[in-house]
């Protein structure tokens, strides 16, 4: 499925609800910092290898008692405060995660209770690293159609709980965190201008958690074989990631009729610095306009874009009226890009 709001339509419809915007943003990451040097003590790796191959220097790792909904609720409260919106004004909650508290109910339900939302619809979406952008695109359509006025969209992960800490090809890459946004209507030119989203399930076996679902339920053997952890063919994922991110970014820029010069900040999914650079280069976006958090958080999947947006806004790197480009790629494979005015 694919849709967009060409600028012509944006102008024609001024005065009505155009492009749901991010009214407030918030993030929450665990306090515990694990550096590449810490990992050198545990596995056969080096700071130099991790830094040069990925751009990661350190990541945040949650303590055992913290689950996805704990970080998500904290990020949601910060987003609500940032937007000046009370919990009872929220009409729906969409939460993207690959590390839910429980297979059911959804993590969104646990968050709803923690944050004190009304009895509104709340649900999880499983789109891995594209989860936050999928959520924003869905929220935009809910707001445009009048189904909801304000939607809370969260991307939250505790990936450390599904890592094999003896597998150096995966455990060095990921981190924990949560980011949340209050999405609401605006008619002042701010909001979502163009998007694209898609998936290709044929590529699912390249990046997945093999056990713990109905295909391979948990047994002593699956636990012994570490099948409840992330399994990834890194090289192949890399190639598909670059292709999908580049394609998505060029597509939304063309749909919105903007050039690289119009873009104030590019906030890509933080998976690997080389994927981010290759995407920016293909779109002609200079590296100074590429916002990076990968060095301090690693890849936090669905959380990476909203956490980066929250950090960028807090640092003054995004200001009102700025044109912001985001793009993500994740397990599935899924991908999405969104161009919006802040
Ligand atoms: N430390 C030291 N050496 C390592 C490590 C490590 N942590 N991991 C792998 N190596 C070794 C390998 O064993 C291999 O050694 P060999 O040549 O003796 O066999 C060598 O380093 C090169 O391995 P490659 O896999 O070829 O390294 P590459 O340059 O491809 O980098 C990486 C690997 C960083 C995983 C890269 O492929 C990548 O970023 N892929 C995309 C991953 C990604 O983005 N995943 C998430 C996207 S979706 C989502 O976010 C859920």
mmCIF file of C-alpha atoms and ligand atoms in Angstrom:
data_model
loop_
_atom_site.group_PDB
_atom_site.id
_atom_site.type_symbol
_atom_site.label_atom_id
_atom_site.label_comp_id
_atom_site.label_asym_id
_atom_site.label_seq_id
_atom_site.Cartn_x
_atom_site.Cartn_y
_atom_site.Cartn_z
ATOM 1 C CA UNK A 1 0.000 0.000 0.000
ATOM 2 C CA UNK A 2 1.278 3.426 -0.803
ATOM 3 C CA UNK A 3 -0.159 6.925 -0.579
ATOM 4 C CA UNK A 4 0.986 10.486 -0.448
ATOM 5 C CA UNK A 5 -0.077 14.067 -0.096
ATOM 6 C CA UNK A 6 1.372 15.991 -3.019
ATOM 7 C CA UNK A 7 2.066 19.630 -2.230
ATOM 8 C CA UNK A 8 -0.628 20.731 -4.652
ATOM 9 C CA UNK A 9 -3.170 18.927 -2.506
ATOM 10 C CA UNK A 10 -1.657 20.404 0.656
ATOM 11 C CA UNK A 11 -2.154 23.913 -0.692
ATOM 12 C CA UNK A 12 -5.630 23.206 -2.072
ATOM 13 C CA UNK A 13 -6.837 21.964 1.267
ATOM 14 C CA UNK A 14 -5.429 24.715 3.494
ATOM 15 C CA UNK A 15 -7.856 25.425 6.274
ATOM 16 C CA UNK A 16 -8.780 21.787 6.637
ATOM 17 C CA UNK A 17 -6.757 19.129 8.454
ATOM 18 C CA UNK A 18 -3.597 18.657 6.416
ATOM 19 C CA UNK A 19 -0.854 16.273 7.411
ATOM 20 C CA UNK A 20 -1.073 15.241 11.030
ATOM 21 C CA UNK A 21 1.920 16.662 12.824
ATOM 22 C CA UNK A 22 4.102 15.731 15.743
ATOM 23 C CA UNK A 23 2.828 17.924 18.578
ATOM 24 C CA UNK A 24 5.232 16.615 21.180
ATOM 25 C CA UNK A 25 8.078 14.137 21.420
ATOM 26 C CA UNK A 26 9.764 12.274 24.280
ATOM 27 C CA UNK A 27 12.321 9.548 24.874
ATOM 28 C CA UNK A 28 13.500 7.244 27.629
ATOM 29 C CA UNK A 29 16.665 5.160 27.609
ATOM 30 C CA UNK A 30 18.096 3.012 30.413
ATOM 31 C CA UNK A 31 20.841 4.627 32.542
ATOM 32 C CA UNK A 32 23.184 1.659 32.137
ATOM 33 C CA UNK A 33 25.848 2.352 29.484
ATOM 34 C CA UNK A 34 27.712 -0.596 27.940
ATOM 35 C CA UNK A 35 30.741 0.477 25.903
ATOM 36 C CA UNK A 36 32.578 -1.391 23.165
ATOM 37 C CA UNK A 37 35.429 -1.789 25.664
ATOM 38 C CA UNK A 38 33.035 -3.517 28.076
ATOM 39 C CA UNK A 39 32.119 -5.969 25.296
ATOM 40 C CA UNK A 40 35.812 -6.615 24.590
ATOM 41 C CA UNK A 41 35.983 -8.133 28.089
ATOM 42 C CA UNK A 42 33.143 -10.567 27.342
ATOM 43 C CA UNK A 43 33.538 -11.679 23.718
ATOM 44 C CA UNK A 44 36.112 -11.831 20.934
ATOM 45 C CA UNK A 45 35.605 -8.354 19.498
ATOM 46 C CA UNK A 46 37.279 -4.957 19.497
ATOM 47 C CA UNK A 47 36.245 -1.347 19.857
ATOM 48 C CA UNK A 48 38.006 -0.663 16.561
ATOM 49 C CA UNK A 49 35.999 -3.352 14.664
ATOM 50 C CA UNK A 50 32.638 -2.205 16.035
ATOM 51 C CA UNK A 51 33.370 1.495 15.588
ATOM 52 C CA UNK A 52 34.620 1.263 12.002
ATOM 53 C CA UNK A 53 32.026 -1.278 10.770
ATOM 54 C CA UNK A 54 28.977 0.257 12.457
ATOM 55 C CA UNK A 55 29.698 3.660 14.050
ATOM 56 C CA UNK A 56 28.625 2.353 17.465
ATOM 57 C CA UNK A 57 30.678 3.366 20.516
ATOM 58 C CA UNK A 58 28.264 2.485 23.314
ATOM 59 C CA UNK A 59 24.669 1.443 23.888
ATOM 60 C CA UNK A 60 22.090 1.486 26.715
ATOM 61 C CA UNK A 61 21.094 -1.831 28.268
ATOM 62 C CA UNK A 62 18.083 -2.219 30.555
ATOM 63 C CA UNK A 63 18.355 -4.025 33.908
ATOM 64 C CA UNK A 64 16.502 -7.376 34.206
ATOM 65 C CA UNK A 65 13.419 -5.904 35.894
ATOM 66 C CA UNK A 66 12.725 -3.386 33.096
ATOM 67 C CA UNK A 67 10.355 -4.438 30.300
ATOM 68 C CA UNK A 68 9.374 -2.741 27.059
ATOM 69 C CA UNK A 69 6.281 -1.070 28.546
ATOM 70 C CA UNK A 70 8.342 0.539 31.355
ATOM 71 C CA UNK A 71 10.500 2.466 28.876
ATOM 72 C CA UNK A 72 7.529 3.083 26.573
ATOM 73 C CA UNK A 73 5.381 4.573 29.343
ATOM 74 C CA UNK A 74 8.179 6.897 30.439
ATOM 75 C CA UNK A 75 8.721 8.101 26.855
ATOM 76 C CA UNK A 76 4.942 8.554 26.427
ATOM 77 C CA UNK A 77 4.681 10.681 29.588
ATOM 78 C CA UNK A 78 7.526 12.880 28.344
ATOM 79 C CA UNK A 79 5.890 13.255 24.911
ATOM 80 C CA UNK A 80 2.558 14.206 26.502
ATOM 81 C CA UNK A 81 4.290 16.773 28.704
ATOM 82 C CA UNK A 82 6.226 18.135 25.718
ATOM 83 C CA UNK A 83 2.980 18.497 23.739
ATOM 84 C CA UNK A 84 1.041 19.954 26.692
ATOM 85 C CA UNK A 85 -1.553 17.221 26.199
ATOM 86 C CA UNK A 86 -3.283 15.340 29.038
ATOM 87 C CA UNK A 87 -3.534 11.512 28.899
ATOM 88 C CA UNK A 88 -7.329 11.728 28.648
ATOM 89 C CA UNK A 89 -7.063 13.687 25.372
ATOM 90 C CA UNK A 90 -5.511 10.695 23.588
ATOM 91 C CA UNK A 91 -7.907 8.822 21.260
ATOM 92 C CA UNK A 92 -5.666 5.884 20.268
ATOM 93 C CA UNK A 93 -2.275 4.357 21.045
ATOM 94 C CA UNK A 94 -0.117 2.589 18.444
ATOM 95 C CA UNK A 95 3.068 0.913 19.671
ATOM 96 C CA UNK A 96 5.774 -0.540 17.432
ATOM 97 C CA UNK A 97 8.009 -3.179 18.985
ATOM 98 C CA UNK A 98 9.757 -6.477 18.319
ATOM 99 C CA UNK A 99 10.273 -7.062 22.049
ATOM 100 C CA UNK A 100 6.799 -6.960 23.632
ATOM 101 C CA UNK A 101 6.369 -7.458 27.386
ATOM 102 C CA UNK A 102 4.195 -10.510 26.629
ATOM 103 C CA UNK A 103 2.979 -12.247 23.436
ATOM 104 C CA UNK A 104 -0.454 -11.095 24.569
ATOM 105 C CA UNK A 105 -1.942 -8.798 25.612
ATOM 106 C CA UNK A 106 -0.211 -6.159 23.553
ATOM 107 C CA UNK A 107 2.457 -3.975 25.116
ATOM 108 C CA UNK A 108 0.180 -1.068 24.222
ATOM 109 C CA UNK A 109 -2.323 -2.380 26.810
ATOM 110 C CA UNK A 110 0.328 -2.438 29.543
ATOM 111 C CA UNK A 111 1.330 1.111 28.575
ATOM 112 C CA UNK A 112 -2.289 2.308 28.478
ATOM 113 C CA UNK A 113 -2.741 1.236 32.102
ATOM 114 C CA UNK A 114 0.563 2.781 33.217
ATOM 115 C CA UNK A 115 -0.035 6.142 31.525
ATOM 116 C CA UNK A 116 -3.722 6.314 32.478
ATOM 117 C CA UNK A 117 -5.283 6.681 29.032
ATOM 118 C CA UNK A 118 -9.061 6.466 28.571
ATOM 119 C CA UNK A 119 -10.594 3.206 27.275
ATOM 120 C CA UNK A 120 -9.504 4.008 23.734
ATOM 121 C CA UNK A 121 -8.230 1.538 21.101
ATOM 122 C CA UNK A 122 -4.610 0.555 21.738
ATOM 123 C CA UNK A 123 -2.554 -1.966 19.802
ATOM 124 C CA UNK A 124 0.945 -3.090 18.823
ATOM 125 C CA UNK A 125 2.332 -3.233 15.331
ATOM 126 C CA UNK A 126 5.073 -5.671 14.392
ATOM 127 C CA UNK A 127 7.196 -3.956 11.763
ATOM 128 C CA UNK A 128 10.582 -4.104 13.528
ATOM 129 C CA UNK A 129 12.671 -0.995 12.856
ATOM 130 C CA UNK A 130 9.954 0.547 10.661
ATOM 131 C CA UNK A 131 7.456 0.352 13.547
ATOM 132 C CA UNK A 132 7.501 4.020 14.514
ATOM 133 C CA UNK A 133 7.101 5.279 10.933
ATOM 134 C CA UNK A 134 4.357 2.728 10.237
ATOM 135 C CA UNK A 135 2.672 4.075 13.395
ATOM 136 C CA UNK A 136 3.011 7.710 12.335
ATOM 137 C CA UNK A 137 1.598 6.946 8.871
ATOM 138 C CA UNK A 138 -1.344 5.060 10.430
ATOM 139 C CA UNK A 139 -1.940 7.832 12.963
ATOM 140 C CA UNK A 140 -1.914 10.393 10.163
ATOM 141 C CA UNK A 141 -4.714 8.569 8.388
ATOM 142 C CA UNK A 142 -6.735 8.243 11.610
ATOM 143 C CA UNK A 143 -6.453 11.985 12.169
ATOM 144 C CA UNK A 144 -7.195 12.902 8.541
ATOM 145 C CA UNK A 145 -10.346 10.798 8.492
ATOM 146 C CA UNK A 146 -11.540 12.184 11.815
ATOM 147 C CA UNK A 147 -11.401 8.739 13.461
ATOM 148 C CA UNK A 148 -9.084 10.178 16.110
ATOM 149 C CA UNK A 149 -7.954 13.671 16.986
ATOM 150 C CA UNK A 150 -4.826 12.858 18.963
ATOM 151 C CA UNK A 151 -2.858 9.623 18.697
ATOM 152 C CA UNK A 152 0.075 8.487 20.793
ATOM 153 C CA UNK A 153 2.674 6.664 18.663
ATOM 154 C CA UNK A 154 5.505 4.828 20.411
ATOM 155 C CA UNK A 155 8.543 2.873 19.261
ATOM 156 C CA UNK A 156 10.039 0.872 22.125
ATOM 157 C CA UNK A 157 12.503 -1.989 22.447
ATOM 158 C CA UNK A 158 14.382 -4.018 25.020
ATOM 159 C CA UNK A 159 16.452 -5.873 22.439
ATOM 160 C CA UNK A 160 19.051 -6.856 25.035
ATOM 161 C CA UNK A 161 16.575 -9.512 26.212
ATOM 162 C CA UNK A 162 16.557 -11.295 22.842
ATOM 163 C CA UNK A 163 20.288 -11.114 22.108
ATOM 164 C CA UNK A 164 22.672 -14.040 22.196
ATOM 165 C CA UNK A 165 25.473 -12.417 24.200
ATOM 166 C CA UNK A 166 27.925 -15.010 22.861
ATOM 167 C CA UNK A 167 27.222 -14.175 19.210
ATOM 168 C CA UNK A 168 29.584 -11.320 18.334
ATOM 169 C CA UNK A 169 27.961 -10.838 14.925
ATOM 170 C CA UNK A 170 24.717 -9.579 16.510
ATOM 171 C CA UNK A 171 25.122 -8.660 20.192
ATOM 172 C CA UNK A 172 27.414 -5.692 19.542
ATOM 173 C CA UNK A 173 24.865 -4.005 17.275
ATOM 174 C CA UNK A 174 21.764 -3.427 19.389
ATOM 175 C CA UNK A 175 20.570 -1.359 22.347
ATOM 176 C CA UNK A 176 17.435 -0.551 24.378
ATOM 177 C CA UNK A 177 15.240 2.546 24.419
ATOM 178 C CA UNK A 178 11.851 4.090 23.714
ATOM 179 C CA UNK A 179 10.572 7.156 21.920
ATOM 180 C CA UNK A 180 7.044 8.523 21.704
ATOM 181 C CA UNK A 181 5.174 11.195 19.774
ATOM 182 C CA UNK A 182 1.791 12.849 20.197
ATOM 183 C CA UNK A 183 0.280 13.092 16.713
ATOM 184 C CA UNK A 184 -2.467 15.641 16.165
ATOM 185 C CA UNK A 185 -4.061 17.802 13.479
ATOM 186 C CA UNK A 186 -2.576 21.055 12.228
ATOM 187 C CA UNK A 187 -3.433 23.281 9.295
ATOM 188 C CA UNK A 188 -0.466 25.652 9.334
ATOM 189 C CA UNK A 189 1.660 23.763 6.831
ATOM 190 C CA UNK A 190 3.236 21.568 9.486
ATOM 191 C CA UNK A 191 2.780 17.807 9.396
ATOM 192 C CA UNK A 192 3.284 14.829 7.137
ATOM 193 C CA UNK A 193 3.815 15.882 3.508
ATOM 194 C CA UNK A 194 4.672 12.587 1.830
ATOM 195 C CA UNK A 195 5.342 9.023 2.789
ATOM 196 C CA UNK A 196 6.009 5.581 1.446
ATOM 197 C CA UNK A 197 5.808 2.230 3.205
ATOM 198 C CA UNK A 198 6.193 -1.353 2.118
ATOM 199 C CA UNK A 199 7.310 -4.864 2.967
ATOM 200 C CA UNK A 200 8.718 -7.997 1.349
ATOM 201 C CA UNK A 201 8.001 -11.149 3.335
ATOM 202 C CA UNK A 202 10.186 -13.239 1.024
ATOM 203 C CA UNK A 203 13.175 -11.827 2.877
ATOM 204 C CA UNK A 204 11.882 -12.729 6.351
ATOM 205 C CA UNK A 205 14.453 -15.498 7.071
ATOM 206 C CA UNK A 206 17.363 -13.058 6.786
ATOM 207 C CA UNK A 207 16.546 -11.433 10.127
ATOM 208 C CA UNK A 208 14.322 -13.091 12.672
ATOM 209 C CA UNK A 209 13.747 -14.698 16.050
ATOM 210 C CA UNK A 210 13.142 -18.352 15.163
ATOM 211 C CA UNK A 211 11.478 -19.640 18.355
ATOM 212 C CA UNK A 212 8.842 -18.540 20.825
ATOM 213 C CA UNK A 213 5.949 -18.270 18.375
ATOM 214 C CA UNK A 214 3.437 -20.853 17.111
ATOM 215 C CA UNK A 215 5.907 -22.139 14.462
ATOM 216 C CA UNK A 216 8.426 -23.245 17.066
ATOM 217 C CA UNK A 217 7.037 -22.909 20.585
ATOM 218 C CA UNK A 218 9.398 -22.728 23.542
ATOM 219 C CA UNK A 219 10.932 -26.050 24.646
ATOM 220 C CA UNK A 220 14.050 -26.933 26.582
ATOM 221 C CA UNK A 221 15.753 -27.612 23.229
ATOM 222 C CA UNK A 222 14.854 -24.246 21.706
ATOM 223 C CA UNK A 223 16.246 -22.507 24.762
ATOM 224 C CA UNK A 224 19.439 -24.591 24.695
ATOM 225 C CA UNK A 225 19.887 -23.786 21.001
ATOM 226 C CA UNK A 226 19.370 -20.042 21.647
ATOM 227 C CA UNK A 227 16.539 -19.920 19.126
ATOM 228 C CA UNK A 228 14.800 -17.169 21.117
ATOM 229 C CA UNK A 229 17.439 -14.667 20.083
ATOM 230 C CA UNK A 230 18.066 -12.510 17.019
ATOM 231 C CA UNK A 231 19.391 -14.450 14.008
ATOM 232 C CA UNK A 232 20.692 -12.311 11.178
ATOM 233 C CA UNK A 233 22.576 -12.691 7.914
ATOM 234 C CA UNK A 234 24.303 -9.332 8.323
ATOM 235 C CA UNK A 235 25.847 -8.988 4.876
ATOM 236 C CA UNK A 236 22.608 -9.686 3.031
ATOM 237 C CA UNK A 237 20.592 -7.455 5.357
ATOM 238 C CA UNK A 238 23.098 -4.687 4.687
ATOM 239 C CA UNK A 239 22.615 -4.837 0.908
ATOM 240 C CA UNK A 240 18.822 -4.854 1.098
ATOM 241 C CA UNK A 241 18.839 -2.091 3.721
ATOM 242 C CA UNK A 242 20.849 0.281 1.536
ATOM 243 C CA UNK A 243 18.655 -0.393 -1.497
ATOM 244 C CA UNK A 244 15.348 -0.015 0.365
ATOM 245 C CA UNK A 245 16.370 3.107 2.285
ATOM 246 C CA UNK A 246 17.712 4.811 -0.850
ATOM 247 C CA UNK A 247 14.590 3.958 -2.837
ATOM 248 C CA UNK A 248 12.232 5.131 -0.095
ATOM 249 C CA UNK A 249 14.011 8.436 0.418
ATOM 250 C CA UNK A 250 14.120 9.296 -3.292
ATOM 251 C CA UNK A 251 10.452 8.341 -3.626
ATOM 252 C CA UNK A 252 9.164 10.655 -0.880
ATOM 253 C CA UNK A 253 11.332 13.551 -2.045
ATOM 254 C CA UNK A 254 9.931 13.173 -5.542
ATOM 255 C CA UNK A 255 6.340 12.831 -4.308
ATOM 256 C CA UNK A 256 6.632 16.030 -2.275
ATOM 257 C CA UNK A 257 8.506 17.858 -5.038
ATOM 258 C CA UNK A 258 11.436 18.782 -2.790
ATOM 259 C CA UNK A 259 15.171 18.655 -3.412
ATOM 260 C CA UNK A 260 18.043 17.845 -1.061
ATOM 261 C CA UNK A 261 18.512 21.587 -0.496
ATOM 262 C CA UNK A 262 15.011 21.928 0.971
ATOM 263 C CA UNK A 263 15.693 19.320 3.643
ATOM 264 C CA UNK A 264 16.802 20.721 6.990
ATOM 265 C CA UNK A 265 17.527 17.431 8.752
ATOM 266 C CA UNK A 266 17.660 13.773 7.722
ATOM 267 C CA UNK A 267 16.920 11.405 10.607
ATOM 268 C CA UNK A 268 17.473 7.856 9.328
ATOM 269 C CA UNK A 269 16.974 4.647 11.276
ATOM 270 C CA UNK A 270 20.196 4.188 13.239
ATOM 271 C CA UNK A 271 21.334 0.683 12.217
ATOM 272 C CA UNK A 272 24.764 1.275 10.758
ATOM 273 C CA UNK A 273 26.607 4.513 9.987
ATOM 274 C CA UNK A 274 27.582 3.171 6.560
ATOM 275 C CA UNK A 275 23.937 2.511 5.611
ATOM 276 C CA UNK A 276 23.028 6.025 6.759
ATOM 277 C CA UNK A 277 25.859 7.624 4.779
ATOM 278 C CA UNK A 278 25.132 5.612 1.629
ATOM 279 C CA UNK A 279 21.465 6.649 1.796
ATOM 280 C CA UNK A 280 22.305 10.325 2.308
ATOM 281 C CA UNK A 281 24.861 10.310 -0.507
ATOM 282 C CA UNK A 282 22.398 8.767 -2.979
ATOM 283 C CA UNK A 283 19.852 11.486 -2.133
ATOM 284 C CA UNK A 284 22.502 14.218 -2.351
ATOM 285 C CA UNK A 285 22.055 15.164 1.297
ATOM 286 C CA UNK A 286 25.292 16.457 2.885
ATOM 287 C CA UNK A 287 26.479 14.544 5.950
ATOM 288 C CA UNK A 288 26.113 17.649 8.187
ATOM 289 C CA UNK A 289 22.361 17.267 7.716
ATOM 290 C CA UNK A 290 22.341 13.622 8.816
ATOM 291 C CA UNK A 291 21.400 13.306 12.480
ATOM 292 C CA UNK A 292 23.196 10.501 14.329
ATOM 293 C CA UNK A 293 22.674 8.825 17.654
ATOM 294 C CA UNK A 294 24.091 5.436 16.684
ATOM 295 C CA UNK A 295 27.382 6.178 18.466
ATOM 296 C CA UNK A 296 25.613 6.394 21.835
ATOM 297 C CA UNK A 297 22.585 4.082 21.517
ATOM 298 C CA UNK A 298 23.457 1.475 18.837
ATOM 299 C CA UNK A 299 20.495 0.099 16.908
ATOM 300 C CA UNK A 300 17.353 0.347 19.046
ATOM 301 C CA UNK A 301 15.042 -0.784 16.214
ATOM 302 C CA UNK A 302 11.557 0.801 16.481
ATOM 303 C CA UNK A 303 12.840 3.266 19.090
ATOM 304 C CA UNK A 304 15.694 4.648 17.034
ATOM 305 C CA UNK A 305 13.842 7.305 15.006
ATOM 306 C CA UNK A 306 11.644 8.753 17.789
ATOM 307 C CA UNK A 307 14.592 8.787 20.222
ATOM 308 C CA UNK A 308 16.690 10.584 17.594
ATOM 309 C CA UNK A 309 13.869 13.087 16.924
ATOM 310 C CA UNK A 310 13.552 13.761 20.665
ATOM 311 C CA UNK A 311 17.302 14.300 21.039
ATOM 312 C CA UNK A 312 17.447 16.500 17.920
ATOM 313 C CA UNK A 313 14.544 18.642 19.158
ATOM 314 C CA UNK A 314 16.079 18.944 22.653
ATOM 315 C CA UNK A 315 19.394 20.066 21.116
ATOM 316 C CA UNK A 316 17.694 22.634 18.880
ATOM 317 C CA UNK A 317 18.717 20.746 15.725
ATOM 318 C CA UNK A 318 15.033 20.716 14.676
ATOM 319 C CA UNK A 319 13.062 23.925 14.920
ATOM 320 C CA UNK A 320 9.503 24.855 14.049
ATOM 321 C CA UNK A 321 9.019 25.009 10.284
ATOM 322 C CA UNK A 322 11.972 22.725 9.493
ATOM 323 C CA UNK A 323 11.583 20.087 6.798
ATOM 324 C CA UNK A 324 12.536 16.716 8.284
ATOM 325 C CA UNK A 325 13.151 13.519 6.326
ATOM 326 C CA UNK A 326 13.062 10.119 8.050
ATOM 327 C CA UNK A 327 13.547 6.611 6.692
ATOM 328 C CA UNK A 328 13.637 3.148 8.201
ATOM 329 C CA UNK A 329 14.309 -0.427 7.273
ATOM 330 C CA UNK A 330 13.773 -3.535 9.379
ATOM 331 C CA UNK A 331 13.005 -7.214 9.755
ATOM 332 C CA UNK A 332 10.214 -8.516 7.580
ATOM 333 C CA UNK A 333 11.606 -6.888 5.535
ATOM 334 C CA UNK A 334 9.724 -3.688 6.107
ATOM 335 C CA UNK A 335 10.617 -0.148 5.118
ATOM 336 C CA UNK A 336 9.133 3.323 5.294
ATOM 337 C CA UNK A 337 10.050 6.947 4.738
ATOM 338 C CA UNK A 338 8.259 10.090 5.822
ATOM 339 C CA UNK A 339 8.827 13.722 4.988
ATOM 340 C CA UNK A 340 7.239 16.198 7.356
ATOM 341 C CA UNK A 341 7.338 19.805 8.434
ATOM 342 C CA UNK A 342 8.035 20.236 12.156
HETATM 343 N N1 LIG B 1 33.964 -8.268 16.269
HETATM 344 C C1 LIG B 1 35.014 -8.662 15.532
HETATM 345 N N2 LIG B 1 34.883 -9.331 14.387
HETATM 346 C C2 LIG B 1 33.643 -9.609 13.966
HETATM 347 C C3 LIG B 1 32.497 -9.226 14.680
HETATM 348 C C4 LIG B 1 32.688 -8.529 15.882
HETATM 349 N N3 LIG B 1 31.678 -8.108 16.641
HETATM 350 N N4 LIG B 1 31.409 -9.652 14.025
HETATM 351 C C5 LIG B 1 31.834 -10.267 12.912
HETATM 352 N N5 LIG B 1 33.188 -10.257 12.881
HETATM 353 C C6 LIG B 1 34.056 -10.813 11.855
HETATM 354 C C7 LIG B 1 33.416 -11.909 11.056
HETATM 355 O O1 LIG B 1 33.518 -13.134 11.720
HETATM 356 C C8 LIG B 1 34.220 -11.882 9.780
HETATM 357 O O2 LIG B 1 35.413 -12.555 9.993
HETATM 358 P P1 LIG B 1 36.010 -13.513 8.859
HETATM 359 O O3 LIG B 1 36.274 -12.613 7.659
HETATM 360 O O4 LIG B 1 37.235 -14.043 9.479
HETATM 361 O O5 LIG B 1 34.958 -14.533 8.581
HETATM 362 C C9 LIG B 1 34.570 -10.401 9.615
HETATM 363 O O6 LIG B 1 34.362 -9.799 10.904
HETATM 364 C C10 LIG B 1 33.711 -9.684 8.603
HETATM 365 O O7 LIG B 1 32.335 -9.991 8.859
HETATM 366 P P2 LIG B 1 31.198 -9.389 7.962
HETATM 367 O O8 LIG B 1 29.892 -9.928 8.423
HETATM 368 O O9 LIG B 1 31.556 -9.556 6.520
HETATM 369 O O10 LIG B 1 31.317 -7.840 8.340
HETATM 370 P P3 LIG B 1 30.571 -6.633 7.679
HETATM 371 O O11 LIG B 1 31.547 -5.667 7.214
HETATM 372 O O12 LIG B 1 29.502 -7.085 6.728
HETATM 373 O O13 LIG B 1 29.830 -6.003 8.924
HETATM 374 C C11 LIG B 1 27.671 -5.893 9.952
HETATM 375 C C12 LIG B 1 28.896 -6.767 9.652
HETATM 376 C C13 LIG B 1 28.115 -4.690 10.783
HETATM 377 C C14 LIG B 1 26.680 -6.723 10.737
HETATM 378 C C15 LIG B 1 27.052 -5.415 8.621
HETATM 379 O O14 LIG B 1 26.889 -6.503 7.747
HETATM 380 C C16 LIG B 1 25.739 -4.744 8.826
HETATM 381 O O15 LIG B 1 25.653 -3.665 9.375
HETATM 382 N N6 LIG B 1 24.636 -5.355 8.337
HETATM 383 C C17 LIG B 1 23.332 -4.793 8.473
HETATM 384 C C18 LIG B 1 22.859 -5.070 9.847
HETATM 385 C C19 LIG B 1 21.641 -4.291 10.132
HETATM 386 O O16 LIG B 1 21.509 -3.167 9.767
HETATM 387 N N7 LIG B 1 20.767 -4.979 10.842
HETATM 388 C C20 LIG B 1 19.632 -4.432 11.339
HETATM 389 C C21 LIG B 1 18.698 -3.863 10.296
HETATM 390 S S1 LIG B 1 17.092 -4.167 10.666
HETATM 391 C C22 LIG B 1 16.921 -3.908 12.246
HETATM 392 O O17 LIG B 1 17.417 -2.923 12.695
HETATM 393 C C23 LIG B 1 16.185 -4.909 13.114
#
